[in-house]
Amino acid sequence: MILTVTLNTALDLTYSVPVLVPHGSHRVREVTERPGGKGVNVARVLAALGHDTVVTGFAGGRTGDVLRELLGALPHAPTDALVGVAGNTRRTVAVVDRSTGDTTQLNEPGPHIGSDEWAAFLGTFGKLLPEADAVALCGSLPPGIHVGAYAELIRLARSAGVPVLLDTAGEPLRRGIAARPDLIKPNADELAQLTGAREPLRATRDARRRGAHSVVASLGPEGLLAVTPDGIWRARPPRAVAGNPTGAGDSAVAGLLSALAEGLGWQDRLARAVALSTATVLAPAAGEFDRAAYEDLLGRVRTERQAPAA
């Protein structure tokens, strides 16, 4: 079983408009609702790939009820182990401009989590860990959760002997990386914020020195850069694609995590991550991937080892 943790789940709304004009009034041509939050998106992709997947984190209020209903109705539904809270689960709104393909994102902060709710989550997490082959800790922290929460969860996972992937940003990433996760997957901006370096290889190496066993940096259309004990790797999509990038990073995490659980090497892990990420950009709704595109891309991702392990 693969366990994904989303402390700040969301109901994702995607609006499609012909042209997005600031200060204007718009007729929305298409609206989609999806259960969201980074770890939920990861779990949906993992489940679609055939992995036994469990989702935990928090959900509350009327929005949380809708999220759980939509999660359970998915064709390949991960197991719902979300912890109920008094506050209302947040919403995120993605506005897609069809004329350019650009997406504007609006994210609510999330409900305040009390100390008793955090304790209830820790109990659930502890019960799920013994059955997990790998754990993904994903996304932002809702109000009320201490900034070292991910570091705490990483230490629990490591004590249980479960590989853990961390995908967050800012101070939670800085604290979490010091707890020595097996893998982190920042994007270029998150890496620069963490290390102060803009050059990708320098920043990725610096991030690994701070405690992560391996670092896979997402470089957008340029693919992935990985600094690992087995060497430095680059993986690139075979061609540039246009579409909605929402959820592409989460699909990359799912690719990395599924390949890790299957015992695949870095070349196959990165190829799967890039193929899934690119196929997500091509999908019409956030958090989904185009399966035909994924299968076509998987064998054509360019993956190379650039240097041996340091």
mmCIF file of C-alpha atoms in Angstrom:
data_model
loop_
_atom_site.group_PDB
_atom_site.id
_atom_site.type_symbol
_atom_site.label_atom_id
_atom_site.label_comp_id
_atom_site.label_asym_id
_atom_site.label_seq_id
_atom_site.Cartn_x
_atom_site.Cartn_y
_atom_site.Cartn_z
ATOM 1 C CA MET A 1 0.000 0.000 0.000
ATOM 2 C CA ILE A 2 1.136 3.562 -0.750
ATOM 3 C CA LEU A 3 0.067 6.235 1.736
ATOM 4 C CA THR A 4 -0.372 9.876 0.742
ATOM 5 C CA VAL A 5 -0.777 12.655 3.301
ATOM 6 C CA THR A 6 -2.625 15.880 2.448
ATOM 7 C CA LEU A 7 -2.939 18.058 5.531
ATOM 8 C CA ASN A 8 -4.592 20.845 3.513
ATOM 9 C CA THR A 9 -7.041 19.064 1.213
ATOM 10 C CA ALA A 10 -9.125 21.111 -1.211
ATOM 11 C CA LEU A 11 -12.105 21.012 -3.485
ATOM 12 C CA ASP A 12 -10.594 21.967 -6.843
ATOM 13 C CA LEU A 13 -12.790 24.034 -9.174
ATOM 14 C CA THR A 14 -11.666 24.600 -12.764
ATOM 15 C CA TYR A 15 -13.353 27.349 -14.780
ATOM 16 C CA SER A 16 -12.826 27.585 -18.521
ATOM 17 C CA VAL A 17 -13.301 30.935 -20.286
ATOM 18 C CA PRO A 18 -12.651 31.916 -23.922
ATOM 19 C CA VAL A 19 -10.431 34.857 -22.892
ATOM 20 C CA LEU A 20 -9.506 35.986 -19.368
ATOM 21 C CA VAL A 21 -9.738 39.801 -19.182
ATOM 22 C CA PRO A 22 -8.727 41.545 -15.914
ATOM 23 C CA HIS A 23 -11.542 43.643 -14.407
ATOM 24 C CA GLY A 24 -14.019 42.075 -16.874
ATOM 25 C CA SER A 25 -17.118 39.923 -16.492
ATOM 26 C CA HIS A 26 -16.854 36.398 -17.918
ATOM 27 C CA ARG A 27 -19.225 33.675 -19.021
ATOM 28 C CA VAL A 28 -17.771 30.387 -17.851
ATOM 29 C CA ARG A 29 -18.088 27.787 -20.599
ATOM 30 C CA GLU A 30 -17.161 24.769 -18.505
ATOM 31 C CA VAL A 31 -16.868 23.979 -14.772
ATOM 32 C CA THR A 32 -15.298 20.881 -13.242
ATOM 33 C CA GLU A 33 -15.078 19.834 -9.579
ATOM 34 C CA ARG A 34 -12.398 17.452 -8.331
ATOM 35 C CA PRO A 35 -11.185 16.266 -4.929
ATOM 36 C CA GLY A 36 -7.849 18.015 -4.557
ATOM 37 C CA GLY A 37 -4.797 18.951 -2.612
ATOM 38 C CA LYS A 38 -1.391 17.726 -3.706
ATOM 39 C CA GLY A 39 -1.456 14.371 -1.928
ATOM 40 C CA VAL A 40 -5.017 13.643 -3.088
ATOM 41 C CA ASN A 41 -3.946 14.307 -6.682
ATOM 42 C CA VAL A 42 -0.966 11.981 -6.180
ATOM 43 C CA ALA A 43 -3.241 9.273 -4.786
ATOM 44 C CA ARG A 44 -5.659 9.555 -7.705
ATOM 45 C CA VAL A 45 -2.857 8.990 -10.194
ATOM 46 C CA LEU A 46 -1.411 6.110 -8.155
ATOM 47 C CA ALA A 47 -4.812 4.436 -7.958
ATOM 48 C CA ALA A 48 -5.336 4.888 -11.707
ATOM 49 C CA LEU A 49 -1.982 3.159 -12.235
ATOM 50 C CA GLY A 50 -3.263 0.174 -10.255
ATOM 51 C CA HIS A 51 -1.609 0.764 -6.880
ATOM 52 C CA ASP A 52 -3.376 0.137 -3.582
ATOM 53 C CA THR A 53 -3.481 3.683 -2.241
ATOM 54 C CA VAL A 54 -4.719 5.272 0.974
ATOM 55 C CA VAL A 55 -5.392 8.999 1.460
ATOM 56 C CA THR A 56 -5.152 10.637 4.863
ATOM 57 C CA GLY A 57 -5.108 14.212 6.112
ATOM 58 C CA PHE A 58 -8.018 16.451 7.085
ATOM 59 C CA ALA A 59 -11.485 17.132 5.675
ATOM 60 C CA GLY A 60 -14.306 19.132 7.231
ATOM 61 C CA GLY A 61 -17.528 21.042 6.718
ATOM 62 C CA ARG A 62 -19.792 21.006 3.676
ATOM 63 C CA THR A 63 -16.841 21.353 1.288
ATOM 64 C CA GLY A 64 -15.121 18.423 2.955
ATOM 65 C CA ASP A 65 -18.264 16.321 2.525
ATOM 66 C CA VAL A 66 -18.335 17.105 -1.204
ATOM 67 C CA LEU A 67 -14.626 16.287 -1.498
ATOM 68 C CA ARG A 68 -15.121 12.875 0.126
ATOM 69 C CA GLU A 69 -18.157 12.100 -2.033
ATOM 70 C CA LEU A 70 -16.218 12.929 -5.198
ATOM 71 C CA LEU A 71 -13.209 10.936 -3.981
ATOM 72 C CA GLY A 72 -15.335 7.842 -3.354
ATOM 73 C CA ALA A 73 -17.013 8.153 -6.758
ATOM 74 C CA LEU A 74 -13.763 8.009 -8.742
ATOM 75 C CA PRO A 75 -13.421 5.042 -11.142
ATOM 76 C CA HIS A 76 -10.182 4.085 -9.381
ATOM 77 C CA ALA A 77 -10.872 5.408 -5.892
ATOM 78 C CA PRO A 78 -8.109 5.441 -3.262
ATOM 79 C CA THR A 79 -9.130 4.413 0.246
ATOM 80 C CA ASP A 80 -10.411 7.353 2.292
ATOM 81 C CA ALA A 81 -8.712 7.608 5.704
ATOM 82 C CA LEU A 82 -9.210 11.371 6.085
ATOM 83 C CA VAL A 83 -9.675 12.743 9.595
ATOM 84 C CA GLY A 84 -12.751 14.894 10.182
ATOM 85 C CA VAL A 85 -12.321 18.439 11.515
ATOM 86 C CA ALA A 86 -14.676 21.190 12.637
ATOM 87 C CA GLY A 87 -13.523 23.743 10.050
ATOM 88 C CA ASN A 88 -14.500 23.866 6.398
ATOM 89 C CA THR A 89 -12.145 22.372 3.802
ATOM 90 C CA ARG A 90 -10.766 25.016 1.468
ATOM 91 C CA ARG A 91 -11.495 25.496 -2.221
ATOM 92 C CA THR A 92 -9.073 26.264 -5.019
ATOM 93 C CA VAL A 93 -10.144 27.903 -8.268
ATOM 94 C CA ALA A 94 -8.227 27.491 -11.530
ATOM 95 C CA VAL A 95 -9.318 29.811 -14.353
ATOM 96 C CA VAL A 96 -8.187 28.513 -17.734
ATOM 97 C CA ASP A 97 -7.855 31.054 -20.550
ATOM 98 C CA ARG A 98 -8.622 29.035 -23.695
ATOM 99 C CA SER A 99 -7.092 31.663 -25.970
ATOM 100 C CA THR A 100 -3.624 31.255 -24.464
ATOM 101 C CA GLY A 101 -3.773 28.042 -22.453
ATOM 102 C CA ASP A 102 -2.650 29.993 -19.366
ATOM 103 C CA THR A 103 -4.109 29.193 -15.946
ATOM 104 C CA THR A 104 -4.753 31.618 -13.077
ATOM 105 C CA GLN A 105 -4.899 29.935 -9.658
ATOM 106 C CA LEU A 106 -6.719 31.141 -6.522
ATOM 107 C CA ASN A 107 -6.072 29.175 -3.307
ATOM 108 C CA GLU A 108 -7.946 29.549 -0.014
ATOM 109 C CA PRO A 109 -5.917 29.073 3.211
ATOM 110 C CA GLY A 110 -7.735 26.078 4.709
ATOM 111 C CA PRO A 111 -9.427 25.423 8.080
ATOM 112 C CA HIS A 112 -7.777 25.989 11.453
ATOM 113 C CA ILE A 113 -6.631 22.667 12.925
ATOM 114 C CA GLY A 114 -6.842 22.293 16.701
ATOM 115 C CA SER A 115 -4.430 20.350 18.889
ATOM 116 C CA ASP A 116 -6.975 17.575 19.465
ATOM 117 C CA GLU A 117 -7.489 17.253 15.686
ATOM 118 C CA TRP A 118 -3.729 17.036 15.130
ATOM 119 C CA ALA A 119 -3.510 14.333 17.813
ATOM 120 C CA ALA A 120 -6.300 12.391 16.075
ATOM 121 C CA PHE A 121 -4.416 12.597 12.792
ATOM 122 C CA LEU A 122 -1.189 11.345 14.405
ATOM 123 C CA GLY A 123 -3.126 8.356 15.699
ATOM 124 C CA THR A 124 -4.451 7.572 12.223
ATOM 125 C CA PHE A 125 -1.021 8.049 10.638
ATOM 126 C CA GLY A 126 0.580 5.726 13.172
ATOM 127 C CA LYS A 127 -1.988 2.990 12.486
ATOM 128 C CA LEU A 128 -1.494 3.232 8.707
ATOM 129 C CA LEU A 129 2.323 3.265 8.671
ATOM 130 C CA PRO A 130 2.916 -0.466 9.318
ATOM 131 C CA GLU A 131 0.992 -1.354 6.135
ATOM 132 C CA ALA A 132 2.692 1.261 3.921
ATOM 133 C CA ASP A 133 5.364 0.523 1.312
ATOM 134 C CA ALA A 134 6.009 4.247 0.864
ATOM 135 C CA VAL A 135 4.630 7.575 2.113
ATOM 136 C CA ALA A 136 4.191 10.916 0.337
ATOM 137 C CA LEU A 137 3.848 14.088 2.431
ATOM 138 C CA CYS A 138 2.432 16.761 0.162
ATOM 139 C CA GLY A 139 1.372 20.365 0.064
ATOM 140 C CA SER A 140 0.901 23.316 2.364
ATOM 141 C CA LEU A 141 0.092 23.289 6.076
ATOM 142 C CA PRO A 142 -3.331 24.542 7.164
ATOM 143 C CA PRO A 143 -3.569 27.166 9.916
ATOM 144 C CA GLY A 144 -2.919 25.790 13.394
ATOM 145 C CA ILE A 145 -0.405 23.113 12.335
ATOM 146 C CA HIS A 146 3.115 23.728 13.645
ATOM 147 C CA VAL A 147 5.753 24.462 11.001
ATOM 148 C CA GLY A 148 7.757 21.361 11.908
ATOM 149 C CA ALA A 149 4.838 18.999 11.266
ATOM 150 C CA TYR A 150 6.408 17.347 8.241
ATOM 151 C CA ALA A 151 9.680 16.830 10.108
ATOM 152 C CA GLU A 152 7.692 15.057 12.822
ATOM 153 C CA LEU A 153 5.973 12.798 10.275
ATOM 154 C CA ILE A 154 9.254 12.039 8.499
ATOM 155 C CA ARG A 155 10.805 10.887 11.765
ATOM 156 C CA LEU A 156 7.802 8.635 12.436
ATOM 157 C CA ALA A 157 8.017 7.115 8.939
ATOM 158 C CA ARG A 158 11.763 6.560 9.205
ATOM 159 C CA SER A 159 11.328 4.901 12.601
ATOM 160 C CA ALA A 160 8.847 2.522 10.971
ATOM 161 C CA GLY A 161 11.271 1.795 8.118
ATOM 162 C CA VAL A 162 8.971 3.321 5.472
ATOM 163 C CA PRO A 163 10.493 5.379 2.606
ATOM 164 C CA VAL A 164 9.135 8.925 2.623
ATOM 165 C CA LEU A 165 8.849 11.565 -0.103
ATOM 166 C CA LEU A 166 8.359 15.220 0.861
ATOM 167 C CA ASP A 167 6.768 17.704 -1.551
ATOM 168 C CA THR A 168 6.222 21.081 0.080
ATOM 169 C CA ALA A 169 7.788 24.551 0.149
ATOM 170 C CA GLY A 170 9.074 27.330 2.381
ATOM 171 C CA GLU A 171 9.772 26.774 6.063
ATOM 172 C CA PRO A 172 7.965 23.390 6.201
ATOM 173 C CA LEU A 173 10.421 22.178 3.526
ATOM 174 C CA ARG A 174 13.389 23.674 5.361
ATOM 175 C CA ARG A 175 12.391 21.966 8.615
ATOM 176 C CA GLY A 176 11.382 18.750 6.880
ATOM 177 C CA ILE A 177 14.602 18.290 4.923
ATOM 178 C CA ALA A 178 16.594 18.364 8.173
ATOM 179 C CA ALA A 179 14.689 15.210 9.241
ATOM 180 C CA ARG A 180 16.341 13.394 6.300
ATOM 181 C CA PRO A 181 13.505 12.304 3.982
ATOM 182 C CA ASP A 182 14.350 9.729 1.329
ATOM 183 C CA LEU A 183 13.318 12.093 -1.464
ATOM 184 C CA ILE A 184 12.167 15.677 -1.972
ATOM 185 C CA LYS A 185 10.657 17.059 -5.192
ATOM 186 C CA PRO A 186 10.828 20.868 -5.265
ATOM 187 C CA ASN A 187 10.359 23.033 -8.332
ATOM 188 C CA ALA A 188 12.931 25.634 -9.386
ATOM 189 C CA ASP A 189 11.369 28.456 -7.361
ATOM 190 C CA GLU A 190 11.094 26.306 -4.217
ATOM 191 C CA LEU A 191 14.733 25.240 -4.629
ATOM 192 C CA ALA A 192 15.855 28.848 -4.972
ATOM 193 C CA GLN A 193 13.901 29.831 -1.872
ATOM 194 C CA LEU A 194 15.463 26.953 0.062
ATOM 195 C CA THR A 195 19.071 27.358 -1.065
ATOM 196 C CA GLY A 196 19.417 30.913 -2.435
ATOM 197 C CA ALA A 197 20.795 29.476 -5.696
ATOM 198 C CA ARG A 198 19.113 29.886 -9.076
ATOM 199 C CA GLU A 199 21.360 27.544 -11.076
ATOM 200 C CA PRO A 200 19.455 24.213 -10.979
ATOM 201 C CA LEU A 201 22.344 21.797 -10.465
ATOM 202 C CA ARG A 202 23.962 23.895 -7.765
ATOM 203 C CA ALA A 203 20.653 24.348 -5.968
ATOM 204 C CA THR A 204 19.783 20.640 -6.204
ATOM 205 C CA ARG A 205 23.170 19.590 -4.828
ATOM 206 C CA ASP A 206 22.826 22.130 -2.014
ATOM 207 C CA ALA A 207 19.373 20.782 -1.140
ATOM 208 C CA ARG A 208 20.759 17.259 -0.889
ATOM 209 C CA ARG A 209 23.540 18.411 1.411
ATOM 210 C CA ARG A 210 20.897 19.803 3.751
ATOM 211 C CA GLY A 211 19.625 16.304 4.526
ATOM 212 C CA ALA A 212 17.577 14.716 1.742
ATOM 213 C CA HIS A 213 18.782 11.305 0.571
ATOM 214 C CA SER A 214 17.829 12.245 -3.019
ATOM 215 C CA VAL A 215 16.521 15.429 -4.658
ATOM 216 C CA VAL A 216 14.438 15.526 -7.845
ATOM 217 C CA ALA A 217 13.969 19.077 -9.104
ATOM 218 C CA SER A 218 11.074 19.891 -11.413
ATOM 219 C CA LEU A 219 12.200 22.255 -14.190
ATOM 220 C CA GLY A 220 8.842 22.685 -15.906
ATOM 221 C CA PRO A 221 8.969 22.025 -19.667
ATOM 222 C CA GLU A 222 12.643 21.048 -19.309
ATOM 223 C CA GLY A 223 11.737 17.945 -17.303
ATOM 224 C CA LEU A 224 13.484 16.709 -14.159
ATOM 225 C CA LEU A 225 16.959 16.957 -12.650
ATOM 226 C CA ALA A 226 17.867 14.369 -10.014
ATOM 227 C CA VAL A 227 20.821 14.286 -7.626
ATOM 228 C CA THR A 228 20.923 10.846 -6.016
ATOM 229 C CA PRO A 229 23.388 8.413 -4.403
ATOM 230 C CA ASP A 230 23.470 6.679 -7.810
ATOM 231 C CA GLY A 231 24.492 9.815 -9.689
ATOM 232 C CA ILE A 232 23.107 12.895 -11.393
ATOM 233 C CA TRP A 233 20.289 12.336 -13.883
ATOM 234 C CA ARG A 234 18.327 14.412 -16.406
ATOM 235 C CA ALA A 235 15.000 13.400 -17.899
ATOM 236 C CA ARG A 236 13.262 15.429 -20.609
ATOM 237 C CA PRO A 237 9.957 15.034 -22.457
ATOM 238 C CA PRO A 238 10.346 14.249 -26.158
ATOM 239 C CA ARG A 239 8.528 17.441 -27.141
ATOM 240 C CA ALA A 240 7.082 20.612 -25.666
ATOM 241 C CA VAL A 241 3.337 20.500 -25.007
ATOM 242 C CA ALA A 242 0.682 23.127 -24.329
ATOM 243 C CA GLY A 243 -2.161 22.709 -21.872
ATOM 244 C CA ASN A 244 -3.149 23.056 -18.225
ATOM 245 C CA PRO A 245 -0.108 22.430 -15.964
ATOM 246 C CA THR A 246 -2.217 22.166 -12.792
ATOM 247 C CA GLY A 247 -1.400 18.858 -11.106
ATOM 248 C CA ALA A 248 1.578 18.057 -13.340
ATOM 249 C CA GLY A 249 3.976 18.146 -10.397
ATOM 250 C CA ASP A 250 1.681 15.859 -8.405
ATOM 251 C CA SER A 251 1.672 13.356 -11.267
ATOM 252 C CA ALA A 252 5.480 13.453 -11.272
ATOM 253 C CA VAL A 253 5.415 12.598 -7.560
ATOM 254 C CA ALA A 254 3.066 9.689 -8.280
ATOM 255 C CA GLY A 255 5.438 8.433 -10.957
ATOM 256 C CA LEU A 256 8.437 8.608 -8.634
ATOM 257 C CA LEU A 257 6.572 6.981 -5.758
ATOM 258 C CA SER A 258 5.025 4.159 -7.796
ATOM 259 C CA ALA A 259 8.382 3.287 -9.355
ATOM 260 C CA LEU A 260 10.017 3.371 -5.909
ATOM 261 C CA ALA A 261 7.376 0.990 -4.542
ATOM 262 C CA GLU A 262 7.997 -1.323 -7.512
ATOM 263 C CA GLY A 263 11.753 -1.313 -6.924
ATOM 264 C CA LEU A 264 12.627 0.334 -10.259
ATOM 265 C CA GLY A 265 15.908 2.155 -10.885
ATOM 266 C CA TRP A 266 16.331 5.879 -11.360
ATOM 267 C CA GLN A 267 16.123 5.799 -15.145
ATOM 268 C CA ASP A 268 12.690 4.175 -15.045
ATOM 269 C CA ARG A 269 11.520 6.307 -12.118
ATOM 270 C CA LEU A 270 12.334 9.540 -13.908
ATOM 271 C CA ALA A 271 10.929 8.373 -17.243
ATOM 272 C CA ARG A 272 7.636 7.485 -15.600
ATOM 273 C CA ALA A 273 7.520 10.780 -13.700
ATOM 274 C CA VAL A 274 8.148 12.889 -16.817
ATOM 275 C CA ALA A 275 5.667 10.902 -18.931
ATOM 276 C CA LEU A 276 2.930 11.246 -16.299
ATOM 277 C CA SER A 277 3.644 14.932 -15.755
ATOM 278 C CA THR A 278 3.500 15.679 -19.480
ATOM 279 C CA ALA A 279 0.336 13.600 -19.916
ATOM 280 C CA THR A 280 -1.270 15.630 -17.115
ATOM 281 C CA VAL A 281 -0.595 18.897 -18.947
ATOM 282 C CA LEU A 282 -2.448 17.386 -21.911
ATOM 283 C CA ALA A 283 -5.499 16.357 -19.854
ATOM 284 C CA PRO A 284 -8.590 18.614 -19.872
ATOM 285 C CA ALA A 285 -9.039 18.786 -16.070
ATOM 286 C CA ALA A 286 -6.661 19.369 -13.167
ATOM 287 C CA GLY A 287 -5.397 16.264 -11.396
ATOM 288 C CA GLU A 288 -5.996 13.875 -14.300
ATOM 289 C CA PHE A 289 -3.676 12.462 -16.937
ATOM 290 C CA ASP A 290 -4.214 11.445 -20.552
ATOM 291 C CA ARG A 291 -3.564 7.682 -20.427
ATOM 292 C CA ALA A 292 -2.995 7.286 -24.178
ATOM 293 C CA ALA A 293 -0.487 10.160 -24.116
ATOM 294 C CA TYR A 294 1.226 8.660 -21.064
ATOM 295 C CA GLU A 295 1.673 5.271 -22.712
ATOM 296 C CA ASP A 296 2.984 6.912 -25.873
ATOM 297 C CA LEU A 297 5.386 9.195 -24.005
ATOM 298 C CA LEU A 298 6.766 6.593 -21.601
ATOM 299 C CA GLY A 299 9.085 4.991 -24.131
ATOM 300 C CA ARG A 300 10.205 8.311 -25.622
ATOM 301 C CA VAL A 301 11.315 10.268 -22.534
ATOM 302 C CA ARG A 302 15.017 11.124 -22.854
ATOM 303 C CA THR A 303 16.766 10.029 -19.665
ATOM 304 C CA GLU A 304 20.498 10.180 -19.160
ATOM 305 C CA ARG A 305 22.964 9.834 -16.316
ATOM 306 C CA GLN A 306 25.187 12.909 -16.377
ATOM 307 C CA ALA A 307 27.661 12.037 -13.633
ATOM 308 C CA PRO A 308 28.387 9.228 -11.167
ATOM 309 C CA ALA A 309 27.426 9.461 -7.528
ATOM 310 C CA ALA A 310 29.275 12.100 -5.534
#
